Coordinates of C-alpha atoms and ligand atoms in Angstrom, one line a residue:
M1 CA -60.3 25.4 -28.3
N2 CA -58.2 27.4 -25.8
A3 CA -56.6 30.7 -26.6
A4 CA -53.2 29.2 -27.0
A5 CA -54.7 26.8 -29.6
T6 CA -56.4 29.4 -31.8
G7 CA -53.1 31.8 -31.2
A8 CA -55.9 34.5 -30.0
T9 CA -55.2 36.7 -27.1
P10 CA -55.2 34.8 -24.0
T11 CA -58.5 35.7 -22.1
E12 CA -58.3 34.3 -18.4
W13 CA -57.6 31.2 -19.8
W14 CA -57.4 29.5 -16.2
R15 CA -61.0 30.7 -15.3
D16 CA -62.4 27.4 -16.8
A17 CA -59.1 25.4 -17.2
V18 CA -58.8 21.8 -16.9
I19 CA -55.3 21.2 -15.6
Y20 CA -54.1 17.7 -15.2
Q21 CA -51.2 16.4 -11.9
V22 CA -48.3 14.7 -13.2
Y23 CA -46.7 13.1 -10.3
P24 CA -43.2 12.8 -11.9
R25 CA -41.9 9.7 -10.2
S26 CA -44.8 7.7 -11.2
F27 CA -45.8 9.0 -14.9
A28 CA -43.4 7.3 -17.4
D29 CA -39.7 6.2 -16.9
A30 CA -37.9 6.9 -19.9
N31 CA -34.2 5.7 -18.7
G32 CA -35.4 2.6 -17.3
D33 CA -34.4 3.1 -14.0
G34 CA -37.7 2.1 -12.4
E35 CA -38.9 5.8 -11.5
G36 CA -40.4 8.4 -14.0
D37 CA -38.6 11.2 -15.2
L38 CA -39.0 14.4 -17.3
P39 CA -38.2 13.0 -21.0
G40 CA -40.7 9.9 -19.7
I41 CA -43.3 12.9 -19.0
T42 CA -42.4 14.6 -22.4
S43 CA -42.7 11.2 -24.4
R44 CA -46.3 11.2 -23.0
L45 CA -47.7 14.3 -23.6
E46 CA -49.6 13.5 -26.8
H47 CA -51.8 11.7 -24.0
L48 CA -52.6 14.7 -22.1
A49 CA -53.2 16.5 -25.6
S50 CA -55.8 13.8 -26.7
L51 CA -57.3 13.8 -23.5
G52 CA -58.5 17.5 -23.8
V53 CA -56.9 19.2 -20.9
D54 CA -55.5 22.7 -21.0
A55 CA -52.4 22.7 -18.8
L56 CA -50.3 20.3 -16.7
W57 CA -48.9 20.7 -13.1
L58 CA -45.6 18.7 -12.1
S59 CA -45.3 17.8 -8.6
P60 CA -41.6 18.6 -7.5
F61 CA -38.9 17.5 -9.7
Y62 CA -36.0 19.7 -7.8
P63 CA -33.1 18.0 -6.4
S64 CA -34.2 16.2 -3.2
P65 CA -33.3 13.5 -0.7
Q66 CA -37.0 12.7 -1.4
K67 CA -37.7 12.2 2.0
D68 CA -41.3 13.5 1.1
G69 CA -41.6 12.4 -2.4
G70 CA -39.8 15.8 -3.4
Y71 CA -41.6 18.2 -1.3
D72 CA -38.4 18.7 0.6
V73 CA -36.5 20.5 -1.7
A74 CA -32.9 20.9 -1.6
D75 CA -32.2 23.3 -4.5
Y76 CA -35.4 25.2 -5.9
R77 CA -33.7 26.1 -9.3
D78 CA -32.3 23.0 -10.6
V79 CA -33.8 19.6 -11.5
D80 CA -32.8 16.4 -9.4
P81 CA -30.7 13.9 -11.6
R82 CA -33.0 11.3 -11.3
F83 CA -35.9 13.2 -13.3
G84 CA -33.2 14.5 -15.6
T85 CA -31.5 18.0 -16.4
L86 CA -32.7 21.5 -16.7
A87 CA -32.5 21.1 -20.7
D88 CA -35.0 18.4 -20.1
A89 CA -37.2 20.7 -18.1
E90 CA -36.9 23.1 -21.1
A91 CA -37.7 20.7 -23.5
L92 CA -40.7 19.5 -21.7
V93 CA -42.5 22.9 -21.6
A94 CA -41.3 23.8 -25.1
R95 CA -43.3 20.4 -26.2
A96 CA -46.1 21.0 -24.1
H97 CA -46.4 24.4 -25.6
E98 CA -46.1 23.2 -29.1
L99 CA -49.1 21.0 -28.0
N100 CA -50.9 24.1 -26.6
L101 CA -50.5 22.4 -23.1
R102 CA -49.7 25.1 -20.2
V103 CA -47.1 24.0 -17.8
I104 CA -47.6 24.9 -14.1
V105 CA -44.9 23.7 -11.6
D106 CA -44.8 23.3 -7.9
L107 CA -43.3 26.6 -5.3
V108 CA -42.5 24.6 -2.2
P109 CA -42.4 27.9 -0.3
N110 CA -43.2 26.9 3.8
H111 CA -40.3 24.5 3.8
C112 CA -36.9 23.2 2.3
S113 CA -35.0 20.0 2.8
W114 CA -32.3 19.7 5.5
D115 CA -29.9 18.9 2.7
H116 CA -30.6 22.6 1.5
A117 CA -27.1 24.8 1.3
D118 CA -29.3 27.4 3.5
F119 CA -30.0 24.8 6.0
K120 CA -26.6 23.2 6.7
A121 CA -25.2 26.5 6.8
A122 CA -27.7 27.5 9.7
L123 CA -26.7 24.3 11.6
A124 CA -22.9 24.9 11.0
A125 CA -23.2 28.9 12.1
G126 CA -24.6 28.4 15.4
P127 CA -26.9 30.2 17.5
G128 CA -28.0 33.8 16.7
S129 CA -26.2 33.7 13.5
P130 CA -27.7 35.1 10.6
E131 CA -28.1 31.9 9.0
R132 CA -30.1 30.9 11.6
E133 CA -32.3 33.6 11.3
K134 CA -33.6 31.9 7.8
F135 CA -35.4 29.4 10.0
I136 CA -37.3 29.0 12.9
F137 CA -34.9 28.2 15.4
R138 CA -35.8 28.4 19.6
D139 CA -34.0 27.4 22.7
G140 CA -35.6 24.2 24.1
T141 CA -38.1 24.3 27.3
G142 CA -37.2 22.7 30.3
A143 CA -34.4 23.3 32.8
D144 CA -31.6 21.9 30.1
G145 CA -33.5 22.9 26.9
S146 CA -34.2 19.0 26.4
L147 CA -38.2 19.8 25.9
P148 CA -39.3 21.3 22.6
P149 CA -39.9 24.9 22.5
N150 CA -44.0 24.5 22.3
D151 CA -46.7 21.8 21.9
W152 CA -47.2 21.7 18.1
Q153 CA -47.2 18.7 16.6
S154 CA -46.4 17.4 12.9
M155 CA -48.4 17.1 10.1
F156 CA -46.6 13.6 9.8
H157 CA -47.2 13.2 13.7
G158 CA -44.9 13.6 16.5
P159 CA -43.6 16.7 17.6
A160 CA -43.1 19.8 15.3
W161 CA -39.5 20.5 16.7
T162 CA -36.2 18.6 16.2
R163 CA -33.4 19.3 18.4
V164 CA -30.0 20.0 16.7
T165 CA -26.3 19.1 17.4
E166 CA -24.5 22.2 17.4
P167 CA -20.9 22.7 15.7
D168 CA -19.6 22.2 19.1
G169 CA -20.9 18.7 19.9
T170 CA -23.5 19.7 22.3
Q171 CA -27.2 19.3 22.1
G172 CA -28.7 22.7 21.2
Q173 CA -31.5 24.4 19.7
W174 CA -34.6 23.1 18.0
Y175 CA -36.1 24.1 14.7
L176 CA -39.7 24.1 13.3
H177 CA -41.0 21.4 10.9
L178 CA -44.5 21.3 10.4
F179 CA -43.9 18.5 8.3
D180 CA -41.0 15.5 8.5
P181 CA -37.8 16.6 10.4
S182 CA -35.9 16.7 7.2
Q183 CA -38.4 19.7 5.8
P184 CA -37.2 22.4 8.1
D185 CA -39.8 25.7 7.7
W186 CA -38.2 28.9 6.4
N187 CA -38.7 31.9 8.3
W188 CA -40.8 34.5 6.2
D189 CA -40.1 37.4 8.3
N190 CA -36.7 37.7 7.4
P191 CA -36.7 39.5 3.9
A192 CA -33.7 37.6 2.6
V193 CA -36.4 34.6 2.3
R194 CA -38.7 36.7 0.5
D195 CA -36.0 37.7 -2.1
D196 CA -34.7 34.1 -2.7
F197 CA -38.0 33.0 -3.5
D198 CA -38.6 36.0 -5.9
A199 CA -35.3 34.8 -7.7
T200 CA -37.1 31.5 -7.7
L201 CA -40.3 32.7 -9.6
R202 CA -38.2 34.7 -11.9
F203 CA -35.9 31.5 -12.7
W204 CA -39.0 29.2 -13.6
L205 CA -40.6 32.1 -15.4
D206 CA -37.8 33.0 -17.5
R207 CA -37.8 29.2 -18.6
G208 CA -41.5 29.8 -20.0
V209 CA -43.5 28.0 -16.8
D210 CA -47.1 29.3 -17.1
G211 CA -47.6 29.4 -13.0
F212 CA -47.2 27.7 -9.9
R213 CA -49.1 25.4 -7.6
V214 CA -48.1 26.7 -4.0
D215 CA -47.9 23.9 -1.6
V216 CA -49.0 24.7 1.8
C217 CA -49.5 28.3 1.3
D218 CA -51.2 29.2 4.5
A219 CA -48.4 28.3 6.7
L220 CA -46.0 30.7 5.8
V221 CA -46.5 32.9 8.5
K222 CA -47.2 32.2 11.8
A223 CA -49.0 33.6 14.9
P224 CA -46.4 35.9 16.6
G225 CA -45.0 34.0 20.1
L226 CA -46.0 30.3 18.6
P227 CA -48.7 30.0 20.8
S228 CA -49.8 26.8 22.4
W229 CA -51.5 24.4 20.0
P230 CA -51.8 21.1 21.1
H231 CA -54.2 19.8 18.1
L232 CA -53.1 18.0 14.9
N233 CA -55.5 19.5 12.1
L234 CA -55.8 17.1 9.4
G235 CA -57.9 18.1 6.2
V236 CA -59.6 20.9 6.0
V237 CA -58.6 23.4 8.5
R238 CA -61.6 24.3 11.1
P239 CA -61.5 26.1 14.4
I240 CA -61.2 24.0 17.4
D241 CA -63.1 25.3 20.5
G242 CA -63.8 28.8 18.8
K243 CA -60.1 29.0 18.3
F244 CA -57.8 29.1 14.8
P245 CA -54.7 26.9 14.5
P246 CA -51.9 29.6 15.0
M247 CA -49.8 28.0 12.4
W248 CA -52.2 28.2 9.3
D249 CA -54.1 31.2 7.7
Q250 CA -52.6 33.9 9.6
E251 CA -53.0 37.6 8.0
G252 CA -49.3 38.1 7.0
I253 CA -49.7 35.6 4.2
H254 CA -51.5 38.0 1.9
E255 CA -48.8 40.5 1.7
I256 CA -46.6 37.7 0.2
F257 CA -49.2 36.5 -2.3
R258 CA -49.8 40.1 -3.5
R259 CA -45.5 40.5 -3.9
W260 CA -45.5 37.0 -6.0
R261 CA -48.7 38.3 -7.7
G262 CA -46.7 41.5 -9.0
V263 CA -43.6 39.4 -10.0
L264 CA -45.7 37.1 -12.2
D265 CA -47.9 39.9 -13.9
S266 CA -44.8 41.8 -15.1
Y267 CA -44.4 38.8 -17.3
E268 CA -45.9 38.6 -20.6
G269 CA -49.1 36.3 -20.8
E270 CA -51.4 35.0 -18.4
R271 CA -49.2 33.1 -15.5
I272 CA -51.3 31.9 -12.6
L273 CA -51.0 31.0 -8.8
C274 CA -53.0 28.3 -7.4
A275 CA -53.2 28.2 -3.7
E276 CA -52.8 24.8 -1.8
A277 CA -54.5 25.6 1.3
W278 CA -56.4 23.3 3.2
L279 CA -59.1 25.7 4.3
M280 CA -62.9 26.5 4.2
P281 CA -64.6 28.4 1.3
D282 CA -64.7 31.3 2.9
R283 CA -61.1 31.7 4.0
I284 CA -59.9 30.1 0.7
A285 CA -61.7 33.5 -1.0
R286 CA -58.9 35.4 0.8
I287 CA -56.4 34.2 -0.8
T288 CA -58.3 34.7 -4.2
R289 CA -59.0 38.2 -3.6
P290 CA -58.1 40.5 -6.8
G291 CA -54.3 41.2 -6.8
E292 CA -53.6 37.7 -4.9
M293 CA -54.0 34.1 -6.4
H294 CA -55.9 33.4 -9.4
Q295 CA -57.5 30.2 -7.9
A296 CA -57.0 27.6 -5.0
F297 CA -57.8 24.2 -4.8
N298 CA -61.1 23.4 -3.3
F299 CA -60.4 20.9 -0.8
A300 CA -63.6 21.0 0.9
Y301 CA -65.2 19.6 -2.0
L302 CA -62.6 16.7 -2.5
E303 CA -63.7 16.1 1.4
T304 CA -67.6 16.0 0.4
K305 CA -69.3 12.4 0.8
W306 CA -71.2 11.1 -2.4
R307 CA -74.2 12.6 -1.2
A308 CA -76.8 15.0 -2.7
E309 CA -77.4 17.1 0.1
D310 CA -73.7 17.5 1.0
L311 CA -72.4 18.0 -2.6
R312 CA -75.3 20.7 -3.1
A313 CA -74.2 22.4 0.1
T314 CA -70.4 22.4 -0.8
I315 CA -70.9 23.5 -4.4
D316 CA -73.1 26.3 -2.9
T317 CA -70.8 27.9 -0.4
S318 CA -67.7 27.5 -3.0
L319 CA -69.5 29.6 -5.8
A320 CA -70.8 31.9 -3.2
A321 CA -67.2 32.5 -1.4
N322 CA -65.2 32.8 -4.5
G323 CA -68.1 34.7 -6.7
A324 CA -68.0 37.1 -3.9
V325 CA -64.5 38.3 -4.8
G326 CA -64.6 37.4 -8.5
A327 CA -62.5 34.2 -8.8
P328 CA -63.5 31.3 -10.5
T329 CA -64.1 28.3 -8.0
T330 CA -62.0 24.8 -8.7
W331 CA -63.3 21.3 -8.3
V332 CA -61.3 18.5 -7.6
L333 CA -61.8 14.8 -6.3
S334 CA -58.1 13.3 -6.3
N335 CA -54.3 14.2 -5.9
H336 CA -50.9 12.3 -4.4
D337 CA -52.0 13.0 -1.1
V338 CA -55.4 11.5 -0.8
I339 CA -57.2 8.1 -1.5
R340 CA -57.7 7.9 -5.2
H341 CA -61.5 8.8 -5.5
A342 CA -61.9 5.3 -7.6
S343 CA -61.5 3.7 -4.4
R344 CA -62.8 6.3 -1.7
F345 CA -66.2 6.0 -3.2
G346 CA -66.0 2.2 -2.8
F347 CA -66.5 2.6 1.0
D348 CA -70.1 3.0 2.6
A349 CA -69.9 7.1 2.8
D350 CA -70.4 6.7 6.6
L351 CA -67.1 5.0 7.1
E352 CA -64.1 7.9 8.1
L353 CA -61.2 6.8 5.9
Q354 CA -57.7 7.4 7.6
D355 CA -54.8 8.4 5.4
G356 CA -54.0 5.3 3.1
I357 CA -55.4 2.0 3.2
G358 CA -53.2 -1.4 4.1
A359 CA -54.0 -5.2 3.2
D360 CA -55.7 -5.9 6.4
D361 CA -57.9 -3.1 6.3
P362 CA -61.5 -3.2 5.0
Q363 CA -60.9 -3.7 1.2
P364 CA -63.0 -1.2 -1.1
D365 CA -65.6 -2.3 -3.3
R366 CA -63.9 -1.6 -6.6
E367 CA -66.7 -2.0 -9.0
L368 CA -69.3 0.3 -6.6
G369 CA -66.1 2.7 -6.1
L370 CA -65.6 3.0 -10.1
R371 CA -69.4 3.6 -10.9
R372 CA -69.7 6.5 -8.3
A373 CA -66.3 7.7 -9.5
R374 CA -67.3 8.2 -13.1
A375 CA -70.3 9.8 -11.8
A376 CA -68.7 12.0 -9.6
T377 CA -66.1 13.1 -12.1
L378 CA -69.0 14.0 -14.7
L379 CA -70.8 16.1 -12.3
M380 CA -67.7 18.0 -11.4
L381 CA -66.7 18.7 -15.0
G382 CA -70.6 20.0 -15.6
L383 CA -69.6 22.8 -12.8
P384 CA -68.5 26.2 -13.9
G385 CA -65.1 27.0 -13.1
A386 CA -61.9 25.2 -13.3
A387 CA -61.1 21.6 -12.6
Y388 CA -58.0 19.6 -11.4
L389 CA -57.4 16.1 -12.3
Y390 CA -55.0 13.5 -11.0
Q391 CA -52.8 11.2 -13.5
G392 CA -54.5 7.9 -13.8
E393 CA -57.7 9.1 -12.5
E394 CA -59.2 9.3 -16.3
L395 CA -58.2 5.4 -16.0
G396 CA -60.5 4.9 -13.6
L397 CA -57.4 3.9 -11.7
P398 CA -57.9 2.7 -8.0
E399 CA -55.8 2.8 -5.2
H400 CA -53.0 0.3 -4.4
T401 CA -55.0 -0.7 -1.3
E402 CA -52.7 -4.1 -0.9
L403 CA -49.3 -2.5 -1.0
P404 CA -47.0 -4.7 1.1
D405 CA -45.8 -2.4 3.9
E406 CA -41.9 -2.5 3.5
F407 CA -42.3 -0.6 0.4
R408 CA -44.1 2.2 2.2
E409 CA -41.9 5.4 1.8
D410 CA -44.7 8.6 3.3
P411 CA -42.8 9.4 6.5
T412 CA -46.5 9.1 8.2
W413 CA -45.8 5.5 8.1
E414 CA -43.0 5.6 10.6
R415 CA -43.6 8.8 12.1
S416 CA -47.4 7.4 13.3
G417 CA -45.7 4.2 14.5
H418 CA -47.1 2.1 11.7
T419 CA -50.5 2.9 12.7
V420 CA -51.4 5.5 9.6
R421 CA -50.4 3.6 6.3
G422 CA -50.0 7.3 4.6
R423 CA -50.1 8.3 0.9
D424 CA -47.9 5.8 -1.3
G425 CA -51.2 3.8 -2.5
C426 CA -52.2 6.8 -4.8
R427 CA -48.8 7.2 -6.1
I428 CA -48.3 4.0 -8.0
P429 CA -46.5 4.2 -11.5
M430 CA -49.1 4.5 -14.3
P431 CA -50.6 1.3 -16.7
W432 CA -49.5 2.4 -20.3
E433 CA -49.5 -0.7 -22.0
K434 CA -51.1 -4.3 -20.6
D435 CA -48.7 -6.5 -22.3
A436 CA -45.4 -4.1 -21.8
R437 CA -42.8 -4.4 -19.1
A438 CA -44.0 -2.7 -15.8
F439 CA -47.3 -1.8 -18.1
G440 CA -45.7 0.5 -20.3
F441 CA -44.1 2.8 -17.4
G442 CA -40.6 2.3 -18.4
D443 CA -38.5 -0.6 -19.6
T444 CA -37.6 -2.2 -16.2
D445 CA -38.7 -5.1 -14.3
T446 CA -38.9 -3.3 -11.2
T447 CA -40.8 0.1 -10.2
W448 CA -40.2 2.4 -7.2
L449 CA -43.4 1.2 -6.0
P450 CA -44.7 -2.0 -7.2
Q451 CA -47.8 -2.3 -9.7
P452 CA -50.5 -4.5 -8.5
D453 CA -51.3 -7.1 -11.4
Y454 CA -54.6 -5.8 -11.9
Y455 CA -53.4 -2.2 -12.9
G456 CA -52.6 -3.8 -16.7
D457 CA -56.7 -3.9 -17.1
Y458 CA -56.8 -0.4 -16.7
A459 CA -53.9 0.7 -19.1
V460 CA -54.5 3.3 -21.6
D461 CA -54.0 1.0 -24.5
Q462 CA -57.1 -1.2 -23.1
Q463 CA -59.3 1.7 -22.9
S464 CA -58.3 4.1 -26.0
G465 CA -60.9 3.7 -28.4
R466 CA -63.1 1.4 -26.3
D467 CA -66.7 2.8 -26.6
G468 CA -67.9 3.0 -22.5
S469 CA -64.0 3.2 -21.2
T470 CA -63.8 5.7 -18.3
L471 CA -60.4 7.2 -20.6
E472 CA -63.4 7.8 -23.5
L473 CA -65.8 9.0 -21.2
Y474 CA -63.4 11.9 -19.8
R475 CA -62.2 12.4 -23.4
A476 CA -65.8 13.3 -24.4
A477 CA -66.6 15.1 -21.3
L478 CA -63.6 17.6 -21.9
V479 CA -64.7 17.6 -25.8
Q480 CA -68.3 18.5 -24.6
R481 CA -67.5 20.6 -21.8
R482 CA -65.7 22.8 -24.0
E483 CA -67.9 22.9 -26.8
L484 CA -70.7 23.5 -24.5
G485 CA -69.0 26.1 -22.2
L486 CA -69.7 24.4 -19.2
G487 CA -67.0 25.9 -17.3
G488 CA -67.4 29.4 -18.1
G489 CA -71.1 29.1 -17.2
E490 CA -73.3 29.4 -14.2
L491 CA -75.3 27.1 -12.2
E492 CA -78.9 27.1 -11.5
W493 CA -80.5 24.7 -9.1
L494 CA -83.2 22.6 -10.6
P495 CA -86.1 22.1 -8.1
D496 CA -88.2 19.2 -7.1
L497 CA -85.7 16.2 -7.8
P498 CA -86.1 13.2 -6.1
E499 CA -84.5 12.4 -2.7
G500 CA -80.4 11.6 -3.2
V501 CA -80.7 13.5 -7.0
L502 CA -78.6 16.9 -7.4
G503 CA -79.6 18.5 -10.6
F504 CA -78.5 21.8 -11.9
R505 CA -78.7 23.7 -15.1
N506 CA -75.5 25.0 -16.7
G507 CA -76.3 26.9 -20.3
S508 CA -77.9 24.7 -22.7
V509 CA -77.2 21.5 -20.2
A510 CA -78.7 19.6 -17.4
V511 CA -76.4 17.9 -15.1
V512 CA -78.6 15.2 -12.9
A513 CA -76.5 13.0 -10.5
N514 CA -78.0 10.1 -8.8
T515 CA -76.2 9.5 -5.4
T516 CA -78.8 7.0 -4.4
R517 CA -78.3 3.3 -4.8
E518 CA -81.7 2.9 -6.7
D519 CA -82.5 3.9 -10.3
V520 CA -84.4 7.3 -10.1
E521 CA -87.7 7.9 -12.5
L522 CA -87.6 11.7 -13.7
G523 CA -91.0 11.7 -15.1
D524 CA -91.3 13.5 -18.2
R525 CA -89.7 16.8 -17.1
F526 CA -86.7 16.3 -19.3
A527 CA -88.6 14.5 -22.2
D528 CA -87.6 16.7 -24.9
A529 CA -83.9 16.6 -24.0
T530 CA -81.6 14.2 -25.3
V531 CA -78.6 12.7 -23.5
A532 CA -75.5 14.4 -24.3
L533 CA -73.0 12.2 -22.3
A534 CA -73.7 9.7 -19.1
S535 CA -71.3 7.8 -16.8
G536 CA -73.8 4.9 -17.1
V537 CA -76.7 3.9 -19.2
G538 CA -78.8 7.2 -18.3
S539 CA -81.8 8.3 -20.3
P540 CA -83.9 11.7 -19.9
R541 CA -86.6 9.5 -18.0
L542 CA -84.3 7.5 -15.8
V543 CA -81.1 8.1 -14.1
P544 CA -79.6 4.8 -12.8
A545 CA -77.9 4.3 -9.3
D546 CA -74.7 6.2 -8.7
T547 CA -74.8 7.6 -12.2
T548 CA -74.6 11.4 -13.8
V549 CA -76.0 12.3 -16.9
W550 CA -75.7 15.6 -19.2
L551 CA -78.8 16.3 -20.5
R552 CA -79.2 18.6 -23.6
L553 CA -82.1 20.7 -23.4
A554 CA -84.4 21.4 -25.9
G555 CA -84.7 25.3 -27.4
Ligands
LIG1 C1 -48.6 19.6 0.5 C2 -48.1 18.3 -0.5 C3 -47.9 16.9 0.2 C4 -46.4 17.2 0.9 C5 -46.6 18.4 1.9 C6 -45.4 18.9 2.5 O1 -49.9 19.0 1.1 O2 -48.9 18.0 -1.5 O3 -47.4 16.0 -0.6 O4 -46.3 16.2 1.9 O5 -47.6 19.5 1.2 O6 -44.5 19.9 1.5

């Protein structure tokens, strides 16, 4: 039971927490307009309580033109009418707290929306104005300034610069956007920007939120002079030709994190910061140093293939790096930016997947994907540290891999010239009840992204109380994880396991994952143990193909 539940003084609840990501547009639709909303989330919070998670993290629900699924924020201190009102946000937090669930909201500090009042003011005020100093405006290159200021690429493809029309009607300066043109980057060298974000933190802390997930926090500071970098770094950032990209992980980010930590620590309770930064564990651990962020997503783990030796290497480097600074390691397999793991694992591990899958792409083996997803989840939840879950993964929900292209909203699809499908397939509205309209997502015939017919079979009501269902596997895993203290435990590798089998001891439990396509005999080394939980039909003597077992050790 967590500290909030017992009423005890909270003691670093986040170190072993399981945090569930809600994507507001696709969780539950209370007003029947085909898009999820805050009252919908509030009405479904009991699902999270019965799942047994400690907290939820809400992707952005702020006013936004939704050019990048709400990660283009027009006002950081309000709620978009499509999602409800500020009063709805307060009601959500209050109800979550009643259910002993903590609430983390998304902070998007690298960029805002081009609809943000400050950006509009910057456009209107013209070159050299203090308003423009809040963003990264530069003159173009080439004889008439018609070429971008440098060669940086946008994460959604195409140049990272867009030219503006000046108030006098002439073609003028360019502004930097590491993402979509609708997402101008803030200038974090400007004290006014820093002050404004302090106000945003306080605004939500005053409303009782328990922390922030900080979007692309490693991009806030750019190398002086914006030096050339023609590459596009997708996924975890690694040096190229020995050089590190000038827009990620610059030293100046740390003083910003320390400043925010000071703001959070001035509040009662334990409010946390979680870094979204696609960096290797050694660089992540600089962000989770004392006085900076509490934890960071472990995307190196998310990117690791379902192969025993690769998993072991990532687990080792992650625990070592975070351990060295006294931070918990986190684990994550899915989120709103990647192909759901129940589908990712349905491909041969050697296949390099792009961002998103379309109907004419090779399709995953759904059964294999689910089998491995369950095994991967049980492995993850057996590891010491905190874990992040993404809505629907507790149902074994696959990606919508045949979403008709006309529905795609991810800017990547257009900007890549229809070569990269993007992330819509993992953002499909949740199925709650098989026989209800929109599978219980809301009282509507049309959801903002269409649900595939087979999603009904994955609905919560089809799995709840059904022995062996993925939902019941998650519930049991979360109960046992807490009872056995796995999140707060320590990992000790078990030697001499067959090839392709990963095994470690965590307290009184042995976690054994068979990542191969063949059943594996364990002999009698665990003969005295009993099966606490298994993703398939495991025993202390035999772990079937693509299966993880938790064995309770005798004595
Ligand atoms: C983060 C978000 C992603 C968004 C991007 C730009 O990576 O998770 O959804 O597109 O930042 O804000």
